[in-house]
Coordinates of N, CA and C in Angstrom, one line a residue:
X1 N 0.8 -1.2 0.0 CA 0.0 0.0 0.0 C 0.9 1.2 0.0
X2 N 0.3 2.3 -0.8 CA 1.6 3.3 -1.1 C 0.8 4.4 0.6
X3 N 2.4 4.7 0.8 CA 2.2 5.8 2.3 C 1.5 6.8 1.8
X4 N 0.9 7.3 2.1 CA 0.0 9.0 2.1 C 1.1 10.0 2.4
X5 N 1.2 11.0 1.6 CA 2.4 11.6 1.8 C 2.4 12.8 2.6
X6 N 3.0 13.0 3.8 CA 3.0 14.1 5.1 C 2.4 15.4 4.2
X7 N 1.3 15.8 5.1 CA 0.9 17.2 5.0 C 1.6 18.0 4.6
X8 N 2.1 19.1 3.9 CA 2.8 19.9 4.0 C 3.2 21.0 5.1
X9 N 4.1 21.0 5.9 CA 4.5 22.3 6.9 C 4.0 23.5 6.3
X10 N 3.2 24.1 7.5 CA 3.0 25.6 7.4 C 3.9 26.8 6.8
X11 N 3.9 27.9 6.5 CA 5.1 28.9 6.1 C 4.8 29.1 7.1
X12 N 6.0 29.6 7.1 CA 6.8 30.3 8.7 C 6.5 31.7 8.8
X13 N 6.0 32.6 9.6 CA 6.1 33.8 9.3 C 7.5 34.7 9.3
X14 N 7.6 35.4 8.6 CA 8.9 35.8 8.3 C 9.6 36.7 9.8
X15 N 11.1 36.4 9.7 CA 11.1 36.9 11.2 C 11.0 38.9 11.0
X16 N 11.2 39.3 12.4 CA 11.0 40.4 12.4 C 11.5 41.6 11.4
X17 N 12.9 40.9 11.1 CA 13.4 42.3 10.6 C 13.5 42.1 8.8
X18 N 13.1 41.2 9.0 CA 12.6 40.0 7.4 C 11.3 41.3 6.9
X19 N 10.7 40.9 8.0 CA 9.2 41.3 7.3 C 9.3 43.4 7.6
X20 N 10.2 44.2 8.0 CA 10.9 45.4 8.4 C 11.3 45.5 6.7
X21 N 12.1 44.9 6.1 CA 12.6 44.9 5.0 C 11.7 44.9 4.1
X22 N 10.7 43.9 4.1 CA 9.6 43.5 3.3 C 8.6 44.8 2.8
X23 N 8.4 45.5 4.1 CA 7.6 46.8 4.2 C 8.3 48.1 3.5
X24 N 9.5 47.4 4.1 CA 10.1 49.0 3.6 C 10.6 49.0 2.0
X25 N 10.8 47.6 1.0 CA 10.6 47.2 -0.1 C 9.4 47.8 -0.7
X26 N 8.7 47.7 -0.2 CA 6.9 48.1 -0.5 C 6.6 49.5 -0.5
X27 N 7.3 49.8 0.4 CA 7.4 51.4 0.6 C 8.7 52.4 -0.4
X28 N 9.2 51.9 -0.8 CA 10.5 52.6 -1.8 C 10.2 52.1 -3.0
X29 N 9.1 50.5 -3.6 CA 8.5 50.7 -4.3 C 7.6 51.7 -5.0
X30 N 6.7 51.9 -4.2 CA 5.6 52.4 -4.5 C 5.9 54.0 -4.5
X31 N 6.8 54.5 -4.0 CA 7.3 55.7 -4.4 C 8.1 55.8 -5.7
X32 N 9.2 55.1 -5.7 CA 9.8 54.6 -7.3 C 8.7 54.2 -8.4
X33 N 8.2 53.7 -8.5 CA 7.2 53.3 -9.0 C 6.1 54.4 -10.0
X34 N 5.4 54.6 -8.6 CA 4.4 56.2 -8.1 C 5.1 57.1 -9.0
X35 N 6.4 57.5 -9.1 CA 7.1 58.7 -9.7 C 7.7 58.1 -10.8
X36 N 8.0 57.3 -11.4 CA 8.8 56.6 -12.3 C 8.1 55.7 -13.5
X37 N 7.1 55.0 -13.0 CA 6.2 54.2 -13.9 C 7.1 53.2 -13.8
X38 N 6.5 51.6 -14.3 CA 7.0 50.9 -14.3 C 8.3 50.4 -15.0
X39 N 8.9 51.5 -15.6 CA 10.3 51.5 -16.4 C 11.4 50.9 -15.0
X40 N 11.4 51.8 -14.4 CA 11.7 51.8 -12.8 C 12.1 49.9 -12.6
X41 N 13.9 49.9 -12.1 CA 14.0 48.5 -11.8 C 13.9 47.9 -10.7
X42 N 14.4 47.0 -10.2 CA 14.4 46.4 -9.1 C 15.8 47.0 -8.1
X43 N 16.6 47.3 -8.9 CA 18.0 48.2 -8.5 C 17.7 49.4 -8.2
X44 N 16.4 50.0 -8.9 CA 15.9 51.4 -8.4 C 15.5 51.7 -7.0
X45 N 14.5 50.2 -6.9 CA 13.8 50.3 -5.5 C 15.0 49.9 -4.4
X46 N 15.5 48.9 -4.6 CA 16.8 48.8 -3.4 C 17.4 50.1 -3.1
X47 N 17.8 50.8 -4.6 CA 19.0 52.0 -3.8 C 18.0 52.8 -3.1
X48 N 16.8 53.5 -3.7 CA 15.6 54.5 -2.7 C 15.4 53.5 -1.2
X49 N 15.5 52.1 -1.1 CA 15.3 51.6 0.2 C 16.5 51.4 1.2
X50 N 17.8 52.0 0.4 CA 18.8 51.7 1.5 C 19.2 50.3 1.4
X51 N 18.9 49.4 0.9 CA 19.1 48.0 0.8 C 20.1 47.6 -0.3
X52 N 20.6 46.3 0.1 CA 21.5 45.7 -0.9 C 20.5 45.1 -2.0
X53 N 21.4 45.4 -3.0 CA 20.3 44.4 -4.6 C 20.1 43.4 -4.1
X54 N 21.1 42.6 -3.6 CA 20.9 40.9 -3.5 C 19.1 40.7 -2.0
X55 N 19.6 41.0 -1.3 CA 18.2 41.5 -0.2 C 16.9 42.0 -1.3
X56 N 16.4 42.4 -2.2 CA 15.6 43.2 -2.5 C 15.0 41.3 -3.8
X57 N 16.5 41.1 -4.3 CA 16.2 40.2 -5.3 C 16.0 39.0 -4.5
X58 N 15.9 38.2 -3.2 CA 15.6 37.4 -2.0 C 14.3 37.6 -2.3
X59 N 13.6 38.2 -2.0 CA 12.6 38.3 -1.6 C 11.4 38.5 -2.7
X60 N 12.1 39.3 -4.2 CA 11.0 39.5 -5.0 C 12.3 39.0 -6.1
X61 N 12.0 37.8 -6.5 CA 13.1 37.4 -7.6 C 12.9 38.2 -8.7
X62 N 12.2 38.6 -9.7 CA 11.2 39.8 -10.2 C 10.8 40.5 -10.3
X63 N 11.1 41.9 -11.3 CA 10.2 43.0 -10.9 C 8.5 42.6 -11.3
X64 N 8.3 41.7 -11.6 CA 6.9 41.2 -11.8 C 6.5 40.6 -10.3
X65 N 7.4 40.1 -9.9 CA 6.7 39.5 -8.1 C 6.5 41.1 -7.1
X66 N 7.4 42.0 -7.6 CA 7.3 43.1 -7.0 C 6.1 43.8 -7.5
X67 N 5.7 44.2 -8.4 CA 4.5 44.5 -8.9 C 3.1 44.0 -8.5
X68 N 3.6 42.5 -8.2 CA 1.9 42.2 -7.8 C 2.0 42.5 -6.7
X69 N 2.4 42.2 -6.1 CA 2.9 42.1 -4.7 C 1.9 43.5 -3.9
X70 N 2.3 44.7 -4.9 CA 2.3 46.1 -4.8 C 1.2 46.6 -5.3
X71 N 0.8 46.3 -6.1 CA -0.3 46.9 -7.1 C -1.5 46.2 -7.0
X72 N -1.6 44.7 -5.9 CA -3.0 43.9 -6.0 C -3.3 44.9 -4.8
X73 N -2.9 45.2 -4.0 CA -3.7 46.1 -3.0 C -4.4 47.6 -3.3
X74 N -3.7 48.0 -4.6 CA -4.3 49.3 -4.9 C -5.4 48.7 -5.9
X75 N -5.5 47.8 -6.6 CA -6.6 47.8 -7.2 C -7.4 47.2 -6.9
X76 N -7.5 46.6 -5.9 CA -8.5 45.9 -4.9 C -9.3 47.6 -4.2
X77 N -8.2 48.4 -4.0 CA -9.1 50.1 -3.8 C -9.9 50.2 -4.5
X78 N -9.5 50.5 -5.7 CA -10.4 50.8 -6.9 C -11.5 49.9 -7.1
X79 N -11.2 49.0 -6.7 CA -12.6 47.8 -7.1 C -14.1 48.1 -5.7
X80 N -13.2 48.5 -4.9 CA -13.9 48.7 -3.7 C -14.8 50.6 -4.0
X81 N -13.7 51.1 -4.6 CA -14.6 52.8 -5.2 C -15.3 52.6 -5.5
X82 N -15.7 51.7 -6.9 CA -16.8 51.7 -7.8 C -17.8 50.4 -6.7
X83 N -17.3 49.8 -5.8 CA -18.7 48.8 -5.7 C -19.2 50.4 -4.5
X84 N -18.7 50.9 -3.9 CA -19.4 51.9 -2.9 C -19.9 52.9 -3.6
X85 N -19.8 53.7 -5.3 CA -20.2 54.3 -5.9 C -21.5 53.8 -6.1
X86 N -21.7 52.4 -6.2 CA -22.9 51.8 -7.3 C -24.0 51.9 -6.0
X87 N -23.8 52.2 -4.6 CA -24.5 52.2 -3.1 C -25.3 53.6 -3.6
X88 N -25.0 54.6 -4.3 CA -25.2 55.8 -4.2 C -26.6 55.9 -4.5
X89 N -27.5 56.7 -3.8 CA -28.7 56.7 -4.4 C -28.9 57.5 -6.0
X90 N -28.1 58.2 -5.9 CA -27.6 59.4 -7.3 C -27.5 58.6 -8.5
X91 N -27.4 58.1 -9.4 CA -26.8 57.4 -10.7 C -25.5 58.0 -10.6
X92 N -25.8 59.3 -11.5 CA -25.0 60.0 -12.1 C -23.7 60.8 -10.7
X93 N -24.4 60.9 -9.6 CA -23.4 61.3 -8.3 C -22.3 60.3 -8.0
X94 N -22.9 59.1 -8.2 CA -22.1 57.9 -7.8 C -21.0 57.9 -9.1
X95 N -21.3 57.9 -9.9 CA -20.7 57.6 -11.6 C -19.4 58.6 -11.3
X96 N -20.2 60.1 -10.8 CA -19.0 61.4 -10.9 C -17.9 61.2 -9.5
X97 N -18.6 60.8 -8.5 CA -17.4 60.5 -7.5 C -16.5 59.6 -7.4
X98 N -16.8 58.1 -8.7 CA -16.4 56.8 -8.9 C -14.9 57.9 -9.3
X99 N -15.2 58.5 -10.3 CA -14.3 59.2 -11.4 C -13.2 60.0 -11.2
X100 N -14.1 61.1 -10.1 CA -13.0 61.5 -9.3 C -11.9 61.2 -8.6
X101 N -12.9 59.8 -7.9 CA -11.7 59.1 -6.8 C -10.7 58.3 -7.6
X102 N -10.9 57.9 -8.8 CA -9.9 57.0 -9.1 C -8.9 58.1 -10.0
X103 N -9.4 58.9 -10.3 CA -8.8 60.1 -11.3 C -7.6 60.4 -10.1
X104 N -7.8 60.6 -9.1 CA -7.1 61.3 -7.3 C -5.9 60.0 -7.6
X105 N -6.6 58.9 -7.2 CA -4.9 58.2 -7.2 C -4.3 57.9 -8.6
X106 N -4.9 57.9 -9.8 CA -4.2 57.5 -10.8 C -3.0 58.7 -11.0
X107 N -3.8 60.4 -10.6 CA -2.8 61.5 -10.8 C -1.6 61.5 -9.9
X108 N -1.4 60.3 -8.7 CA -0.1 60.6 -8.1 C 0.8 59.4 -8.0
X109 N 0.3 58.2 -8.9 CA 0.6 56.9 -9.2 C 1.2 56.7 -10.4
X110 N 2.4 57.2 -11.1 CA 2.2 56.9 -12.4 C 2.0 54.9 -12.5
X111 N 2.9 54.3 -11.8 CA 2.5 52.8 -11.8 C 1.4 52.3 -12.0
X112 N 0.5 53.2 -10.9 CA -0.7 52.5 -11.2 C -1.3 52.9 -12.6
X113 N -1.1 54.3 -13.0 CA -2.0 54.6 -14.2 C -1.7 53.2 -15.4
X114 N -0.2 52.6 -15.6 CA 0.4 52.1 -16.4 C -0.5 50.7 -16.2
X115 N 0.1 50.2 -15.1 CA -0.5 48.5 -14.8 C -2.2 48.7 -15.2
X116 N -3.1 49.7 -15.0 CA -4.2 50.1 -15.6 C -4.7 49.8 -16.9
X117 N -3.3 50.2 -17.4 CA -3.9 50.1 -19.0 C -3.0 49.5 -19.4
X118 N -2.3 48.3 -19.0 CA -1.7 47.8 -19.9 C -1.8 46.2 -19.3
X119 N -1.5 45.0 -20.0 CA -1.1 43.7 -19.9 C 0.3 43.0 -19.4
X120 N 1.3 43.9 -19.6 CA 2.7 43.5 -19.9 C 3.1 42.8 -18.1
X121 N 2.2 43.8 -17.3 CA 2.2 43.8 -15.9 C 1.4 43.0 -14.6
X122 N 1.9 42.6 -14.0 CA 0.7 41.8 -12.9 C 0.4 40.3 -13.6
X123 N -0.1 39.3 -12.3 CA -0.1 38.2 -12.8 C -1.9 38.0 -12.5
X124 N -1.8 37.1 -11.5 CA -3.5 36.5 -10.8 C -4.1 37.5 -10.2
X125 N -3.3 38.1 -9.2 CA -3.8 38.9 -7.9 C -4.7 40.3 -8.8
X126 N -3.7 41.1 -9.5 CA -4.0 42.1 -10.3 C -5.2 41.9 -11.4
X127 N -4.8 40.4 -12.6 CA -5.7 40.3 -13.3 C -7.3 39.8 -13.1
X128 N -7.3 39.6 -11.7 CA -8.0 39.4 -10.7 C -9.0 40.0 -10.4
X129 N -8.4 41.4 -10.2 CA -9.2 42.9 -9.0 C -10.0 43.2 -10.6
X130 N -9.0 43.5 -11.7 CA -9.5 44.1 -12.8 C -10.3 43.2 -13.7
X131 N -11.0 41.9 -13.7 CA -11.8 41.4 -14.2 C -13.0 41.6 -12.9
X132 N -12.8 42.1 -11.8 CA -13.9 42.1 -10.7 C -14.6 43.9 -11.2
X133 N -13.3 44.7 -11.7 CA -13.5 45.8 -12.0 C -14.6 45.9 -12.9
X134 N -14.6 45.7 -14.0 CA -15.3 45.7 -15.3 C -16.9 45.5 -15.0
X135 N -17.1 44.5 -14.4 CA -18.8 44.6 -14.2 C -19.2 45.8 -13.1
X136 N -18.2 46.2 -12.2 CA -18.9 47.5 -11.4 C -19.1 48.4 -12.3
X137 N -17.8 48.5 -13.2 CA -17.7 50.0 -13.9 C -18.8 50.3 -14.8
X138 N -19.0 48.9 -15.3 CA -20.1 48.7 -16.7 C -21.9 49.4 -15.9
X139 N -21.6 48.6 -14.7 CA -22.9 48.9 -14.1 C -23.0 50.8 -13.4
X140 N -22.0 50.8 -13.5 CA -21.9 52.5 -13.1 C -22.7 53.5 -14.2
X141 N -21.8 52.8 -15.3 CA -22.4 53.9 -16.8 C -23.5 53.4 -16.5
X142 N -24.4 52.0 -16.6 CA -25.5 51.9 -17.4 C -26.5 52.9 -16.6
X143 N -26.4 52.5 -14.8 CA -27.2 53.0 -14.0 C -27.2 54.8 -14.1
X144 N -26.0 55.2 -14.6 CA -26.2 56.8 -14.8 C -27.0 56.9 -16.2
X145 N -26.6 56.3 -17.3 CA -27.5 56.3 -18.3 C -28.9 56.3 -17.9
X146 N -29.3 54.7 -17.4 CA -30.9 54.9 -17.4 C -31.5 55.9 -16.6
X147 N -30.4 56.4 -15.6 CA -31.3 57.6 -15.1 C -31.3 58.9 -15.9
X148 N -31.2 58.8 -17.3 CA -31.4 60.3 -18.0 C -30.0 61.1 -18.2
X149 N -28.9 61.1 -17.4 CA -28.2 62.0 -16.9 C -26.4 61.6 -17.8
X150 N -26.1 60.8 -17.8 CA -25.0 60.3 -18.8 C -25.2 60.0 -20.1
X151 N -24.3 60.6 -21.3 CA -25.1 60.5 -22.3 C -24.9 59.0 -22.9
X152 N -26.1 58.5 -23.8 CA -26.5 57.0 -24.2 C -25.2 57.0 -24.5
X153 N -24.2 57.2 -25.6 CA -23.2 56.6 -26.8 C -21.8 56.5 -25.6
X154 N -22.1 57.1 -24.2 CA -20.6 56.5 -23.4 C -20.6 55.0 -23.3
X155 N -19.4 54.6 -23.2 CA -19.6 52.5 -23.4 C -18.5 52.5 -22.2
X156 N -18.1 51.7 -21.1 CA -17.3 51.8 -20.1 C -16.0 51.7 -20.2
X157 N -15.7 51.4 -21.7 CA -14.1 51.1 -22.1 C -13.9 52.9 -22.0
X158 N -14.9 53.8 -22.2 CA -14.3 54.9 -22.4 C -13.7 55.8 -20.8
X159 N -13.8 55.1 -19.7 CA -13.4 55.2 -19.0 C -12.0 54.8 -18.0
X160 N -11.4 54.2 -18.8 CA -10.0 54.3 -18.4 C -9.1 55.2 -19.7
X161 N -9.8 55.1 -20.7 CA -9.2 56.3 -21.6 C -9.2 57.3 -21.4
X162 N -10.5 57.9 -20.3 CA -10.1 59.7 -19.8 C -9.2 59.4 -18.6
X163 N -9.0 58.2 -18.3 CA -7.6 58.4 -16.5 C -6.5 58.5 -17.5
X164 N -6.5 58.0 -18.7 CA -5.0 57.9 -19.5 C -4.8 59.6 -19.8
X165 N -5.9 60.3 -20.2 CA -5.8 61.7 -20.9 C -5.7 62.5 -19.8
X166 N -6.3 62.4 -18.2 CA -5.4 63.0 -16.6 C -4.7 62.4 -16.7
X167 N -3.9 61.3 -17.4 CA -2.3 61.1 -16.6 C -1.6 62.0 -17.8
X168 N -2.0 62.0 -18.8 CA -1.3 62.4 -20.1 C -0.7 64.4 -19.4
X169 N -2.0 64.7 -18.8 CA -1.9 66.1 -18.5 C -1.2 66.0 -17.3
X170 N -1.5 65.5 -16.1 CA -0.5 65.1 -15.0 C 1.5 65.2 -14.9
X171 N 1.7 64.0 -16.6 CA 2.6 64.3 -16.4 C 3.4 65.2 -17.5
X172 N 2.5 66.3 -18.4 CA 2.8 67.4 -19.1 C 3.0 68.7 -18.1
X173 N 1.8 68.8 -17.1 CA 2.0 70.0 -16.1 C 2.6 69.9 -15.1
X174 N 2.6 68.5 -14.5 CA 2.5 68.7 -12.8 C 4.0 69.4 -12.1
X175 N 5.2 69.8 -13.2 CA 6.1 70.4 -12.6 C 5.3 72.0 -12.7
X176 N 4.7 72.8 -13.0 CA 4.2 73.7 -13.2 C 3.0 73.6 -12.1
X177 N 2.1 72.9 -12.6 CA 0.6 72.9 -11.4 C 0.2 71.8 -11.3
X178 N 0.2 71.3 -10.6 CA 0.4 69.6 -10.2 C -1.4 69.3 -10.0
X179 N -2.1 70.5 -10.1 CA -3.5 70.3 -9.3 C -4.6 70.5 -10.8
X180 N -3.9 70.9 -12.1 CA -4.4 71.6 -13.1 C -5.6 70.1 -13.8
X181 N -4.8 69.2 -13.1 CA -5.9 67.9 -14.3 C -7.2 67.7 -13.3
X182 N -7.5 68.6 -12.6 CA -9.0 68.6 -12.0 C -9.6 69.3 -13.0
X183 N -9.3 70.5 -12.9 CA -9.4 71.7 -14.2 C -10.4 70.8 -15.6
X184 N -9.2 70.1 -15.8 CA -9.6 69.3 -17.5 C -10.3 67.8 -16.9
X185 N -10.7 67.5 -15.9 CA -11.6 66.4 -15.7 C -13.0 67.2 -14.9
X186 N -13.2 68.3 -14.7 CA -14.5 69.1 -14.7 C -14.7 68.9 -16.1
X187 N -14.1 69.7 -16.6 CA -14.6 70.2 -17.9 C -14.9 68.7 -19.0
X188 N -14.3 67.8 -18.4 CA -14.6 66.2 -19.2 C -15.9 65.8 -18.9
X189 N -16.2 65.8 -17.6 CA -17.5 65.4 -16.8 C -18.8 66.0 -17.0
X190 N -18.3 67.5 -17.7 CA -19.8 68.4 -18.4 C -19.5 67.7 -19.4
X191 N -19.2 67.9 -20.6 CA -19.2 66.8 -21.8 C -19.9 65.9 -21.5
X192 N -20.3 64.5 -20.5 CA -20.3 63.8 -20.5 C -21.8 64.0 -20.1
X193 N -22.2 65.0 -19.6 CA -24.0 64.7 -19.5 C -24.8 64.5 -20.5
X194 N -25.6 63.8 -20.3 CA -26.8 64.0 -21.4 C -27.5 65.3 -22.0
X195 N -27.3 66.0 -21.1 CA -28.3 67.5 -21.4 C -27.5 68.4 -20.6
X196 N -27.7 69.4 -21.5 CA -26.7 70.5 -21.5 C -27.1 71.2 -20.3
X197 N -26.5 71.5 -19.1 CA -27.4 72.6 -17.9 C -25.8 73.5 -17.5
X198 N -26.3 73.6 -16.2 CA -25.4 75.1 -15.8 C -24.1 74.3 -15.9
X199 N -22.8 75.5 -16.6 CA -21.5 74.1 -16.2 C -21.2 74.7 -14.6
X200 N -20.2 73.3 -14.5 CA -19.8 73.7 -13.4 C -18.8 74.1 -13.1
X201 N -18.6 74.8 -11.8 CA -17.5 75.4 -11.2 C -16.6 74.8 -11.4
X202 N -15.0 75.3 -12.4 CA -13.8 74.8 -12.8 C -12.9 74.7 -11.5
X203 N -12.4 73.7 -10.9 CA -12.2 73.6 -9.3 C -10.4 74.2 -9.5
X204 N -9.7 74.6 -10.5 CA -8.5 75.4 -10.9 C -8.5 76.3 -12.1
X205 N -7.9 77.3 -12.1 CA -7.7 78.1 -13.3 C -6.7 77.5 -14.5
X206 N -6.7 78.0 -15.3 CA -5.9 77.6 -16.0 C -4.9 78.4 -16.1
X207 N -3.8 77.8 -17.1 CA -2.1 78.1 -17.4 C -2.9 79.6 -17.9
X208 N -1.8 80.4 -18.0 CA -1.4 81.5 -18.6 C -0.3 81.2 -19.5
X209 N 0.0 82.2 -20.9 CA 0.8 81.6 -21.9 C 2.1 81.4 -21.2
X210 N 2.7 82.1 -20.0 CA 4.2 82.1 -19.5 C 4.1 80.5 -19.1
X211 N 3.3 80.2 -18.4 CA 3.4 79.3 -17.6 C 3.1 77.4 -18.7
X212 N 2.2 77.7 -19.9 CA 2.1 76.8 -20.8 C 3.6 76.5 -21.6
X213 N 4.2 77.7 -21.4 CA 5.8 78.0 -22.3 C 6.4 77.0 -21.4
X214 N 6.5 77.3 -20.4 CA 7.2 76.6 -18.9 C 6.9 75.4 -19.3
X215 N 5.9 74.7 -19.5 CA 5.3 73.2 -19.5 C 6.4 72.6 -21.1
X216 N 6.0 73.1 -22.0 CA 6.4 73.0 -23.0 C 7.8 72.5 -22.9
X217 N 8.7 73.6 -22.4 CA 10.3 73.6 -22.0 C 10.7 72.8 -21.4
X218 N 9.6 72.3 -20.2 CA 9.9 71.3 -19.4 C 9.8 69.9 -20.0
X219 N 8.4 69.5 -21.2 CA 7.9 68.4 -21.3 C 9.4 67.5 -22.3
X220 N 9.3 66.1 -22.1 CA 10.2 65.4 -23.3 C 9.5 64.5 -23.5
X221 N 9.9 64.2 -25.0 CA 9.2 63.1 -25.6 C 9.4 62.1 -25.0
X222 N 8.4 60.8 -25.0 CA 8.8 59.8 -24.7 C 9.7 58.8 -25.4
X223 N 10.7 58.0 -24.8 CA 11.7 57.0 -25.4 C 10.9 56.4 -26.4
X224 N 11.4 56.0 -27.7 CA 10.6 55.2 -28.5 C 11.7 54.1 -28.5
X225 N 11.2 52.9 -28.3 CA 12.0 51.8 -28.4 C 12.1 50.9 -30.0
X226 N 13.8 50.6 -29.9 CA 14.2 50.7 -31.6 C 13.2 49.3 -31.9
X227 N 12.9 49.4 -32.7 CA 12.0 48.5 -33.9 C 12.7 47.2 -34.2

């Protein structure tokens, strides 16, 4: 008779200064990261955490294990915005606060904006949160649609393409006015009603020509990678 093969041993919880490292990995990530986008290496986050490469590569053999690791908790947020938006008795209130909140962290995340719209990044945990995402979001538009107030022809994919067009302005101004892509997601959000009424209060002014020059001077193209 073949033996039944021993249970497997528990993981061990990491000791103290194990799991001190661990945190603070997490923490020099998400700032490298946050400011850098995912170009950002595994050597990046070590030198911002004070740590040796080899300590940083222990623990996350991959900047892909570092990634999920990092980024399933922020979009488990986001999954959590839009299910407490859809509570809202408002359609269209719920829909506009869903918008703003996630517009708030995507403007000081560039990581997150990226892992958002792209595949290249995240494994289970991530592809996970964002296939949980998709049916809140879907139910966000419809329920502001059938209440009158969102116009019919928005479809929910068009909603991670205005967080791409506030990151796009985010990171053209934010050395200049870091606050300016409220400005241009009011003014996205009147567009987006069904019926034209009072607009609303622009929650920033806009550039002046000195200060658009500044932006300009500042901005660089992005790397295009050789073919």
């Amino acid at each position: 008779m073949t033996r039944d093969a021993a249970p497997a041993a528990p993981a061990r919880p990491l000791r103290r200064d194990a799991e001190l490292n661990r945190r603070r990995m997490l923490e020099s990530a998400r700032a490298v990261f946050g400011r850098r986008g995912l170009e950002a290496t595994l050597d990046d986050v070590a030198h911002h955490a004070g740590l040796g490469v080899g300590t940083v590569y222990r623990r996350f053999p991959s900047k892909e294990h570092l990634v999920e690791a990092m980024f399933a908790d922020r979009m488990e947020d986001l999954t959590d915005l839009a299910a407490q938006a859809l509570e809202h008795e408002d359609p269209w209130v719920g829909f506009v606060e869903f918008t703003w909140q996630a517009a708030e962290l995507h403007s000081c995340d560039r990581g997150l904006r990226e892992i958002m719209l792209s595949k290249a990044f995240g494994h289970d945990h991530v592809a996970d949160a964002k296939a949980r995402m998709v049916p809140l979001i879907t139910r966000l538009v419809e329920r502001a649609q059938a209440s009158g107030q969102l116009r019919a022809d928005v479809v929910p994919t068009d909603l991670p393409l205005i967080h791409q067009m506030i990151g796009s302005v985010v990171e053209y101004t934010g050395q200049i006015e870091p606050r300016l892509w409220r400005r241009c997601l009011a003014l996205i959000l009147d567009g987006l009603r069904a019926e034209p009424g009072r607009a609303s209060d622009l929650p920033h002014p806009g550039l002046d020509q000195d200060e658009i020059d500044e932006a300009m001077c500042a901005w660089r193209l992005p790397k295009r990678k050789d073919s």
